[in-house]
Amino acid sequence: MFRLLVLYLAYLAYLLSPAISSERQQHHLQHGLCSYTFILPEVEHCHPSNDFQVTNTLQRDSPPEVSPDTGQSKLGKAQKERPSWQEKKLESLESAMENNTQWLQKLENFIQENVRSGMEEMKRTAVHTQTAAMLEMGTNLLSQSAEQTRKLTDVETQVLNQTSRLEIQLLEYSLFTNQLEKHILQQTQEISRLSDKNSFLEQRLLALETQYGRELQGLESEKQQLQELVERQSQLVSRLQGELGSSTLNSTLLQSQQAVLTDTVQQLLARVNKCDEISNVPKREPLSFRDCAEILQSGVTESGIYIIRLPNSTHTVKVFCDMKTQGGGWTVLQHRRNGSLDFHRGWRDYKVGFGEPSGEHWLGNDNIHKLTTSQEYSLHIQLKDSEGNEAFSQYDHFYIDGEDNNYSLHAERFSGTAGRTSSLTHTGTEFSTKDRDNDRCTCKCAQLASGGWWFEACGPSNLNGIYYPSSSSVVRYNGIKWYYWKGPNFMATMTTMMVRPANF
């Protein structure tokens, strides 16, 4: 294309070289999309023949100048000559234009053909270039696609592996779920079977409870009868033992008196021989004691069971007398040593007393009231723990009120080794049992702490609580308690409450 353009320009320069050198007027021609510039030859520089008049009329914008004096003469002549010259000039111009037009057409055809071939070549070159670029881009894309495909393959492989693992886990979970469902089904069947069995057992238990209730009612009635019989027998035995004790004392006294009587009888026999008057020996009433201190003062020094007659009463009571502790003469009110007796009892039992003086027992609140209000008594409490340690608490003044005041406690002037202060509740505290609550607590201390005692607000002491064996290490609130000696962990193996006259 560039070479064709250069040839075209060289050709135009060849044609227009005379005009360029003489600075002639340029002419422009528009043919289609192409624009042509050329210079026509002018005759004013040529030397034509004399009979050929050449003018430059076509090359000028106005006719040639004519002098005024010759204008009229030459006008006629010029009018005669001008048509022939103009015609020739026009013919030459037309032929030249025709030749130029043909040449231009040929040149245009040549240029178009060359341009077309150049354009086709350029198109082919561009196509080849674009094809090469596209091939290179395609190669790059294929490389990238291969790389992406490889990566996708790797990812797909990983996904497949993960999917396989998940499928395996899902299968395992499914198997485990099936096993669990089977196990649950078996458990459900077992529960149903146990429920049926439980229903049967409940029905049987209900029937047994009904039967047991009937039997228990019968046993309770028999128990009541037996208790009444035992109570009568116990009173009879107590009376007999009291009589036996009195007989023993009387036997000792009688033995001493027998010796005196023997001498007296001998003297009387001697006198009978001398005279007819016989002296009558006065009968002596059997001796009676109101507490163990009097028995000790009568000469008995052995600890044991004796009969006393309560002051201002004809009723005799069997008691245990301690003739060894701190000079002896102690009447035992309460004693515990092995837990063989249940102290969690009602008001009536604590009122009349229970147990045997030879073992664990409670003398009875009525008896304690009658005894301790007859004169001024002191209270001695003896304690022993599971390790064999012993301690005591003593109160110089002690008594309890009657039942109309709920056996209120009165204890003063504490001393002893069982704690720095008294564990016994304050003066005026009323006695409580499981069936008669007289404490100052919203709860029922006799039920909570067990036994019958002077509970103020459950208080720091309870010698009638449950007897737990020394091997037990668990702290229990309802056990035997004397707080200010061993705290809440006190495990008693022996407790004794006893009184004697304060002036002994």
PDB file of N, CA and C in Angstrom, residues 3-18 20 36-38 96 98-108 110-111:
ATOM      1  N   ARG A   3       3.955   1.512  -1.066  1.00  0.00           N
ATOM      2  CA  ARG A   3       4.662   1.638  -2.348  1.00  0.00           C
ATOM      3  C   ARG A   3       3.750   2.202  -3.416  1.00  0.00           C
ATOM      4  N   LEU A   4       2.514   1.774  -3.429  1.00  0.00           N
ATOM      5  CA  LEU A   4       1.550   2.305  -4.403  1.00  0.00           C
ATOM      6  C   LEU A   4       1.345   3.783  -4.203  1.00  0.00           C
ATOM      7  N   LEU A   5       1.267   4.218  -3.007  1.00  0.00           N
ATOM      8  CA  LEU A   5       1.080   5.639  -2.722  1.00  0.00           C
ATOM      9  C   LEU A   5       2.294   6.437  -3.171  1.00  0.00           C
ATOM     10  N   VAL A   6       3.478   5.881  -2.961  1.00  0.00           N
ATOM     11  CA  VAL A   6       4.705   6.575  -3.399  1.00  0.00           C
ATOM     12  C   VAL A   6       4.734   6.714  -4.914  1.00  0.00           C
ATOM     13  N   LEU A   7       4.366   5.666  -5.632  1.00  0.00           N
ATOM     14  CA  LEU A   7       4.315   5.733  -7.102  1.00  0.00           C
ATOM     15  C   LEU A   7       3.302   6.755  -7.572  1.00  0.00           C
ATOM     16  N   TYR A   8       2.171   6.785  -6.931  1.00  0.00           N
ATOM     17  CA  TYR A   8       1.129   7.747  -7.300  1.00  0.00           C
ATOM     18  C   TYR A   8       1.624   9.164  -7.093  1.00  0.00           C
ATOM     19  N   LEU A   9       2.268   9.432  -6.002  1.00  0.00           N
ATOM     20  CA  LEU A   9       2.787  10.777  -5.745  1.00  0.00           C
ATOM     21  C   LEU A   9       3.906  11.150  -6.727  1.00  0.00           C
ATOM     22  N   ALA A  10       4.742  10.184  -7.073  1.00  0.00           N
ATOM     23  CA  ALA A  10       5.827  10.463  -8.042  1.00  0.00           C
ATOM     24  C   ALA A  10       5.255  10.802  -9.408  1.00  0.00           C
ATOM     25  N   TYR A  11       4.201  10.100  -9.785  1.00  0.00           N
ATOM     26  CA  TYR A  11       3.569  10.363 -11.064  1.00  0.00           C
ATOM     27  C   TYR A  11       2.956  11.759 -11.097  1.00  0.00           C
ATOM     28  N   LEU A  12       2.306  12.145 -10.040  1.00  0.00           N
ATOM     29  CA  LEU A  12       1.722  13.480  -9.955  1.00  0.00           C
ATOM     30  C   LEU A  12       2.802  14.543  -9.987  1.00  0.00           C
ATOM     31  N   ALA A  13       3.909  14.300  -9.328  1.00  0.00           N
ATOM     32  CA  ALA A  13       5.018  15.255  -9.346  1.00  0.00           C
ATOM     33  C   ALA A  13       5.584  15.410 -10.761  1.00  0.00           C
ATOM     34  N   TYR A  14       5.582  14.300 -11.490  1.00  0.00           N
ATOM     35  CA  TYR A  14       6.088  14.348 -12.867  1.00  0.00           C
ATOM     36  C   TYR A  14       5.174  15.161 -13.733  1.00  0.00           C
ATOM     37  N   LEU A  15       3.900  14.992 -13.518  1.00  0.00           N
ATOM     38  CA  LEU A  15       2.941  15.749 -14.329  1.00  0.00           C
ATOM     39  C   LEU A  15       2.915  17.209 -13.952  1.00  0.00           C
ATOM     40  N   LEU A  16       3.082  17.512 -12.735  1.00  0.00           N
ATOM     41  CA  LEU A  16       2.908  18.878 -12.263  1.00  0.00           C
ATOM     42  C   LEU A  16       4.225  19.607 -12.067  1.00  0.00           C
ATOM     43  N   SER A  17       5.319  19.047 -12.444  1.00  0.00           N
ATOM     44  CA  SER A  17       6.620  19.713 -12.242  1.00  0.00           C
ATOM     45  C   SER A  17       6.735  21.030 -12.972  1.00  0.00           C
ATOM     46  N   PRO A  18       6.220  21.226 -14.228  1.00  0.00           N
ATOM     47  CA  PRO A  18       6.318  22.549 -14.880  1.00  0.00           C
ATOM     48  C   PRO A  18       5.513  23.577 -14.124  1.00  0.00           C
ATOM     49  N   ILE A  20       4.776  23.654 -10.937  1.00  0.00           N
ATOM     50  CA  ILE A  20       5.380  23.981  -9.650  1.00  0.00           C
ATOM     51  C   ILE A  20       6.476  24.994  -9.820  1.00  0.00           C
ATOM     52  N   TYR A  36      -8.273  15.100  -6.066  1.00  0.00           N
ATOM     53  CA  TYR A  36      -7.091  15.268  -6.952  1.00  0.00           C
ATOM     54  C   TYR A  36      -6.777  16.739  -7.080  1.00  0.00           C
ATOM     55  N   THR A  37      -5.526  17.114  -7.063  1.00  0.00           N
ATOM     56  CA  THR A  37      -5.031  18.502  -7.242  1.00  0.00           C
ATOM     57  C   THR A  37      -4.061  18.515  -8.425  1.00  0.00           C
ATOM     58  N   PHE A  38      -4.276  19.441  -9.356  1.00  0.00           N
ATOM     59  CA  PHE A  38      -3.383  19.531 -10.536  1.00  0.00           C
ATOM     60  C   PHE A  38      -3.342  20.971 -11.012  1.00  0.00           C
ATOM     61  N   ALA A  96      -7.195  16.552 -23.133  1.00  0.00           N
ATOM     62  CA  ALA A  96      -6.279  16.364 -22.000  1.00  0.00           C
ATOM     63  C   ALA A  96      -7.031  15.844 -20.775  1.00  0.00           C
ATOM     64  N   GLU A  98      -9.796  14.217 -20.856  1.00  0.00           N
ATOM     65  CA  GLU A  98     -10.211  12.836 -21.114  1.00  0.00           C
ATOM     66  C   GLU A  98      -9.076  11.874 -20.870  1.00  0.00           C
ATOM     67  N   ASN A  99      -7.877  12.311 -21.394  1.00  0.00           N
ATOM     68  CA  ASN A  99      -6.700  11.460 -21.168  1.00  0.00           C
ATOM     69  C   ASN A  99      -6.381  11.336 -19.669  1.00  0.00           C
ATOM     70  N   ASN A 100      -6.447  12.515 -19.043  1.00  0.00           N
ATOM     71  CA  ASN A 100      -6.165  12.479 -17.568  1.00  0.00           C
ATOM     72  C   ASN A 100      -7.192  11.656 -16.815  1.00  0.00           C
ATOM     73  N   THR A 101      -8.456  11.804 -17.278  1.00  0.00           N
ATOM     74  CA  THR A 101      -9.514  11.038 -16.597  1.00  0.00           C
ATOM     75  C   THR A 101      -9.295   9.553 -16.782  1.00  0.00           C
ATOM     76  N   GLN A 102      -8.967   9.159 -18.018  1.00  0.00           N
ATOM     77  CA  GLN A 102      -8.689   7.743 -18.271  1.00  0.00           C
ATOM     78  C   GLN A 102      -7.501   7.264 -17.460  1.00  0.00           C
ATOM     79  N   TRP A 103      -6.495   8.206 -17.518  1.00  0.00           N
ATOM     80  CA  TRP A 103      -5.302   7.799 -16.741  1.00  0.00           C
ATOM     81  C   TRP A 103      -5.633   7.675 -15.258  1.00  0.00           C
ATOM     82  N   LEU A 104      -6.421   8.637 -14.775  1.00  0.00           N
ATOM     83  CA  LEU A 104      -6.820   8.608 -13.354  1.00  0.00           C
ATOM     84  C   LEU A 104      -7.665   7.382 -13.035  1.00  0.00           C
ATOM     85  N   GLN A 105      -8.536   7.034 -14.004  1.00  0.00           N
ATOM     86  CA  GLN A 105      -9.345   5.842 -13.783  1.00  0.00           C
ATOM     87  C   GLN A 105      -8.481   4.607 -13.694  1.00  0.00           C
ATOM     88  N   LYS A 106      -7.508   4.562 -14.695  1.00  0.00           N
ATOM     89  CA  LYS A 106      -6.589   3.424 -14.639  1.00  0.00           C
ATOM     90  C   LYS A 106      -5.806   3.412 -13.329  1.00  0.00           C
ATOM     91  N   LEU A 107      -5.326   4.667 -13.001  1.00  0.00           N
ATOM     92  CA  LEU A 107      -4.567   4.752 -11.730  1.00  0.00           C
ATOM     93  C   LEU A 107      -5.432   4.341 -10.527  1.00  0.00           C
ATOM     94  N   GLU A 108      -6.689   4.783 -10.585  1.00  0.00           N
ATOM     95  CA  GLU A 108      -7.602   4.437  -9.484  1.00  0.00           C
ATOM     96  C   GLU A 108      -7.837   2.943  -9.424  1.00  0.00           C
ATOM     97  N   PHE A 110      -5.820   0.714 -10.675  1.00  0.00           N
ATOM     98  CA  PHE A 110      -4.575   0.107 -10.216  1.00  0.00           C
ATOM     99  C   PHE A 110      -4.429   0.216  -8.689  1.00  0.00           C
ATOM    100  N   ILE A 111      -4.726   1.445  -8.195  1.00  0.00           N
ATOM    101  CA  ILE A 111      -4.604   1.667  -6.729  1.00  0.00           C
ATOM    102  C   ILE A 111      -5.578   0.776  -5.963  1.00  0.00           C
TER     103      ILE A 111
END
